[in-house]
GROMACS .gro file of N, CA and C in nm:
model
  276
    1UNK      N    1   0.448   0.913   2.099
    1UNK     CA    2   0.427   0.935   1.957
    1UNK      C    3   0.560   0.967   1.891
    2UNK      N    4   0.581   0.914   1.775
    2UNK     CA    5   0.706   0.938   1.704
    2UNK      C    6   0.688   1.051   1.604
    3UNK      N    7   0.800   1.103   1.557
    3UNK     CA    8   0.797   1.208   1.456
    3UNK      C    9   0.750   1.148   1.323
    4UNK      N   10   0.693   1.232   1.240
    4UNK     CA   11   0.648   1.185   1.110
    4UNK      C   12   0.767   1.145   1.024
    5UNK      N   13   0.749   1.041   0.946
    5UNK     CA   14   0.853   0.995   0.856
    5UNK      C   15   0.854   1.078   0.729
    6UNK      N   16   0.971   1.100   0.674
    6UNK     CA   17   0.981   1.170   0.546
    6UNK      C   18   0.954   1.070   0.434
    7UNK      N   19   0.929   1.121   0.315
    7UNK     CA   20   0.907   1.032   0.200
    7UNK      C   21   1.032   0.950   0.171
    8UNK      N   22   1.150   1.008   0.193
    8UNK     CA   23   1.274   0.932   0.171
    8UNK      C   24   1.284   0.814   0.268
    9UNK      N   25   1.245   0.835   0.393
    9UNK     CA   26   1.247   0.726   0.490
    9UNK      C   27   1.145   0.619   0.453
   10UNK      N   28   1.026   0.661   0.414
   10UNK     CA   29   0.923   0.564   0.372
   10UNK      C   30   0.973   0.482   0.254
   11UNK      N   31   1.036   0.549   0.159
   11UNK     CA   32   1.086   0.480   0.040
   11UNK      C   33   1.200   0.385   0.075
   12UNK      N   34   1.291   0.427   0.162
   12UNK     CA   35   1.402   0.342   0.201
   12UNK      C   36   1.353   0.216   0.272
   13UNK      N   37   1.255   0.233   0.361
   13UNK     CA   38   1.200   0.118   0.431
   13UNK      C   39   1.128   0.024   0.333
   14UNK      N   40   1.052   0.081   0.241
   14UNK     CA   41   0.981   0.001   0.142
   14UNK      C   42   1.081  -0.076   0.054
   15UNK      N   43   1.190  -0.011   0.014
   15UNK     CA   44   1.290  -0.078  -0.068
   15UNK      C   45   1.355  -0.193   0.007
   16UNK      N   46   1.378  -0.175   0.138
   16UNK     CA   47   1.434  -0.284   0.218
   16UNK      C   48   1.337  -0.401   0.220
   17UNK      N   49   1.209  -0.371   0.241
   17UNK     CA   50   1.110  -0.478   0.247
   17UNK      C   51   1.097  -0.550   0.114
   18UNK      N   52   1.103  -0.477   0.004
   18UNK     CA   53   1.095  -0.541  -0.128
   18UNK      C   54   1.217  -0.630  -0.150
   19UNK      N   55   1.334  -0.583  -0.111
   19UNK     CA   56   1.457  -0.661  -0.131
   19UNK      C   57   1.458  -0.787  -0.043
   20UNK      N   58   1.391  -0.784   0.070
   20UNK     CA   59   1.393  -0.896   0.164
   20UNK      C   60   1.255  -0.964   0.177
   21UNK      N   61   1.169  -0.948   0.078
   21UNK     CA   62   1.032  -0.998   0.092
   21UNK      C   63   1.025  -1.150   0.102
   22UNK      N   64   1.121  -1.221   0.045
   22UNK     CA   65   1.118  -1.367   0.054
   22UNK      C   66   1.167  -1.416   0.190
   23UNK      N   67   1.255  -1.339   0.252
   23UNK     CA   68   1.307  -1.375   0.385
   23UNK      C   69   1.212  -1.332   0.497
   24UNK      N   70   1.140  -1.221   0.476
   24UNK     CA   71   1.052  -1.163   0.578
   24UNK      C   72   0.914  -1.131   0.519
   25UNK      N   73   0.837  -1.231   0.479
   25UNK     CA   74   0.709  -1.203   0.412
   25UNK      C   75   0.607  -1.132   0.501
   26UNK      N   76   0.605  -1.165   0.630
   26UNK     CA   77   0.508  -1.101   0.718
   26UNK      C   78   0.539  -0.952   0.733
   27UNK      N   79   0.666  -0.918   0.752
   27UNK     CA   80   0.704  -0.777   0.760
   27UNK      C   81   0.670  -0.703   0.632
   28UNK      N   82   0.692  -0.768   0.519
   28UNK     CA   83   0.662  -0.708   0.388
   28UNK      C   84   0.514  -0.673   0.378
   29UNK      N   85   0.427  -0.766   0.417
   29UNK     CA   86   0.283  -0.742   0.407
   29UNK      C   87   0.235  -0.642   0.513
   30UNK      N   88   0.293  -0.647   0.631
   30UNK     CA   89   0.257  -0.549   0.734
   30UNK      C   90   0.292  -0.408   0.689
   31UNK      N   91   0.408  -0.391   0.629
   31UNK     CA   92   0.447  -0.257   0.584
   31UNK      C   93   0.354  -0.210   0.473
   32UNK      N   94   0.313  -0.301   0.385
   32UNK     CA   95   0.216  -0.264   0.282
   32UNK      C   96   0.084  -0.218   0.345
   33UNK      N   97   0.041  -0.285   0.451
   33UNK     CA   98  -0.081  -0.242   0.521
   33UNK      C   99  -0.063  -0.102   0.582
   34UNK      N  100   0.053  -0.075   0.636
   34UNK     CA  101   0.080   0.057   0.694
   34UNK      C  102   0.073   0.164   0.585
   35UNK      N  103   0.131   0.135   0.469
   35UNK     CA  104   0.128   0.232   0.360
   35UNK      C  105  -0.012   0.251   0.303
   36UNK      N  106  -0.090   0.144   0.298
   36UNK     CA  107  -0.228   0.155   0.252
   36UNK      C  108  -0.307   0.245   0.347
   37UNK      N  109  -0.289   0.225   0.477
   37UNK     CA  110  -0.355   0.312   0.575
   37UNK      C  111  -0.313   0.456   0.562
   38UNK      N  112  -0.184   0.478   0.538
   38UNK     CA  113  -0.131   0.614   0.521
   38UNK      C  114  -0.197   0.683   0.401
   39UNK      N  115  -0.204   0.612   0.289
   39UNK     CA  116  -0.266   0.669   0.168
   39UNK      C  117  -0.415   0.692   0.191
   40UNK      N  118  -0.482   0.599   0.258
   40UNK     CA  119  -0.625   0.616   0.287
   40UNK      C  120  -0.648   0.739   0.376
   41UNK      N  121  -0.558   0.760   0.471
   41UNK     CA  122  -0.569   0.878   0.557
   41UNK      C  123  -0.553   1.007   0.478
   42UNK      N  124  -0.457   1.008   0.386
   42UNK     CA  125  -0.436   1.127   0.303
   42UNK      C  126  -0.553   1.153   0.210
   43UNK      N  127  -0.597   1.048   0.142
   43UNK     CA  128  -0.707   1.063   0.046
   43UNK      C  129  -0.838   1.094   0.117
   44UNK      N  130  -0.856   1.042   0.236
   44UNK     CA  131  -0.979   1.065   0.310
   44UNK      C  132  -0.997   1.208   0.360
   45UNK      N  133  -0.888   1.284   0.366
   45UNK     CA  134  -0.900   1.421   0.415
   45UNK      C  135  -0.985   1.510   0.324
   46UNK      N  136  -0.976   1.489   0.194
   46UNK     CA  137  -1.054   1.572   0.100
   46UNK      C  138  -1.205   1.550   0.118
   47UNK      N  139  -1.256   1.427   0.117
   47UNK     CA  140  -1.400   1.411   0.141
   47UNK      C  141  -1.443   1.458   0.279
   48UNK      N  142  -1.359   1.443   0.378
   48UNK     CA  143  -1.394   1.489   0.513
   48UNK      C  144  -1.417   1.639   0.513
   49UNK      N  145  -1.330   1.714   0.445
   49UNK     CA  146  -1.345   1.859   0.445
   49UNK      C  147  -1.457   1.905   0.351
   50UNK      N  148  -1.470   1.842   0.234
   50UNK     CA  149  -1.570   1.886   0.138
   50UNK      C  150  -1.712   1.847   0.183
   51UNK      N  151  -1.727   1.726   0.233
   51UNK     CA  152  -1.859   1.678   0.271
   51UNK      C  153  -1.891   1.703   0.418
   52UNK      N  154  -1.804   1.773   0.486
   52UNK     CA  155  -1.819   1.808   0.627
   52UNK      C  156  -1.848   1.683   0.711
   53UNK      N  157  -1.772   1.580   0.685
   53UNK     CA  158  -1.784   1.458   0.764
   53UNK      C  159  -1.681   1.458   0.875
   54UNK      N  160  -1.694   1.553   0.964
   54UNK     CA  161  -1.591   1.572   1.069
   54UNK      C  162  -1.576   1.451   1.159
   55UNK      N  163  -1.675   1.366   1.166
   55UNK     CA  164  -1.665   1.246   1.248
   55UNK      C  165  -1.555   1.154   1.196
   56UNK      N  166  -1.521   1.165   1.066
   56UNK     CA  167  -1.418   1.078   1.006
   56UNK      C  168  -1.278   1.137   1.015
   57UNK      N  169  -1.267   1.262   1.057
   57UNK     CA  170  -1.135   1.326   1.064
   57UNK      C  171  -1.039   1.252   1.158
   58UNK      N  172  -1.083   1.209   1.277
   58UNK     CA  173  -0.989   1.134   1.363
   58UNK      C  174  -0.943   1.002   1.300
   59UNK      N  175  -1.032   0.936   1.225
   59UNK     CA  176  -0.994   0.812   1.157
   59UNK      C  177  -0.887   0.839   1.051
   60UNK      N  178  -0.904   0.948   0.977
   60UNK     CA  179  -0.804   0.984   0.876
   60UNK      C  180  -0.671   1.019   0.943
   61UNK      N  181  -0.675   1.089   1.054
   61UNK     CA  182  -0.552   1.126   1.125
   61UNK      C  183  -0.481   1.001   1.176
   62UNK      N  184  -0.558   0.908   1.233
   62UNK     CA  185  -0.495   0.784   1.282
   62UNK      C  186  -0.435   0.704   1.167
   63UNK      N  187  -0.506   0.697   1.055
   63UNK     CA  188  -0.454   0.623   0.940
   63UNK      C  189  -0.329   0.691   0.885
   64UNK      N  190  -0.327   0.823   0.885
   64UNK     CA  191  -0.211   0.897   0.836
   64UNK      C  192  -0.088   0.871   0.923
   65UNK      N  193  -0.108   0.848   1.051
   65UNK     CA  194   0.004   0.827   1.145
   65UNK      C  195   0.046   0.681   1.158
   66UNK      N  196  -0.020   0.590   1.087
   66UNK     CA  197   0.012   0.448   1.099
   66UNK      C  198   0.160   0.414   1.076
   67UNK      N  199   0.222   0.458   0.965
   67UNK     CA  200   0.362   0.420   0.944
   67UNK      C  201   0.455   0.471   1.054
   68UNK      N  202   0.437   0.594   1.098
   68UNK     CA  203   0.522   0.649   1.203
   68UNK      C  204   0.503   0.574   1.334
   69UNK      N  205   0.379   0.540   1.365
   69UNK     CA  206   0.351   0.466   1.487
   69UNK      C  207   0.410   0.326   1.481
   70UNK      N  208   0.398   0.262   1.366
   70UNK     CA  209   0.454   0.128   1.349
   70UNK      C  210   0.606   0.128   1.363
   71UNK      N  211   0.671   0.226   1.301
   71UNK     CA  212   0.817   0.236   1.312
   71UNK      C  213   0.857   0.263   1.457
   72UNK      N  214   0.783   0.347   1.526
   72UNK     CA  215   0.812   0.373   1.667
   72UNK      C  216   0.797   0.249   1.752
   73UNK      N  217   0.692   0.172   1.726
   73UNK     CA  218   0.670   0.047   1.800
   73UNK      C  219   0.783  -0.051   1.773
   74UNK      N  220   0.823  -0.063   1.646
   74UNK     CA  221   0.932  -0.154   1.611
   74UNK      C  222   1.064  -0.108   1.671
   75UNK      N  223   1.087   0.023   1.675
   75UNK     CA  224   1.212   0.075   1.733
   75UNK      C  225   1.219   0.043   1.882
   76UNK      N  226   1.107   0.057   1.952
   76UNK     CA  227   1.105   0.023   2.095
   76UNK      C  228   1.129  -0.126   2.117
   77UNK      N  229   1.066  -0.210   2.035
   77UNK     CA  230   1.086  -0.354   2.048
   77UNK      C  231   1.230  -0.392   2.015
   78UNK      N  232   1.289  -0.323   1.918
   78UNK     CA  233   1.429  -0.347   1.881
   78UNK      C  234   1.522  -0.306   1.995
   79UNK      N  235   1.493  -0.193   2.058
   79UNK     CA  236   1.576  -0.144   2.169
   79UNK      C  237   1.568  -0.238   2.289
   80UNK      N  238   1.452  -0.298   2.311
   80UNK     CA  239   1.436  -0.394   2.421
   80UNK      C  240   1.488  -0.532   2.384
   81UNK      N  241   1.534  -0.547   2.260
   81UNK     CA  242   1.585  -0.673   2.205
   81UNK      C  243   1.479  -0.782   2.204
   82UNK      N  244   1.354  -0.739   2.182
   82UNK     CA  245   1.245  -0.835   2.166
   82UNK      C  246   1.245  -0.890   2.024
   83UNK      N  247   1.277  -0.805   1.928
   83UNK     CA  248   1.290  -0.846   1.790
   83UNK      C  249   1.396  -0.763   1.722
   84UNK      N  250   1.445  -0.815   1.613
   84UNK     CA  251   1.549  -0.745   1.537
   84UNK      C  252   1.485  -0.669   1.423
   85UNK      N  253   1.532  -0.549   1.400
   85UNK     CA  254   1.474  -0.464   1.296
   85UNK      C  255   1.588  -0.398   1.218
   86UNK      N  256   1.621  -0.455   1.103
   86UNK     CA  257   1.734  -0.406   1.023
   86UNK      C  258   1.701  -0.282   0.941
   87UNK      N  259   1.575  -0.251   0.925
   87UNK     CA  260   1.536  -0.141   0.836
   87UNK      C  261   1.508  -0.011   0.910
   88UNK      N  262   1.536  -0.006   1.039
   88UNK     CA  263   1.508   0.117   1.115
   88UNK      C  264   1.583   0.237   1.058
   89UNK      N  265   1.520   0.353   1.056
   89UNK     CA  266   1.591   0.474   1.013
   89UNK      C  267   1.711   0.498   1.105
   90UNK      N  268   1.819   0.545   1.049
   90UNK     CA  269   1.943   0.560   1.126
   90UNK      C  270   1.940   0.678   1.220
   91UNK      N  271   1.864   0.781   1.192
   91UNK     CA  272   1.864   0.898   1.278
   91UNK      C  273   1.745   0.905   1.371
   92UNK      N  274   1.707   0.794   1.431
   92UNK     CA  275   1.599   0.790   1.529
   92UNK      C  276   1.656   0.796   1.666
   0.00000   0.00000   0.00000
């Protein structure tokens, strides 16, 4: 498991994807999916606690960790030279 990303890191990665969306459209859309999952995980925590839907808490936690998990997976693939990843955070 990787450490949680800061908002600055999320923003920097998103800005890279926006700047390179025509060169890397799949990466651009994948990152948008990761951010959608992250927001859904955050927003889902309130109904889980208010409506006592504890069965959904693990789903919200997994969705919240999507961007960090994706960056960790990409960092490992980059280190193994399976794929190139120019947007990786510098202090990983």
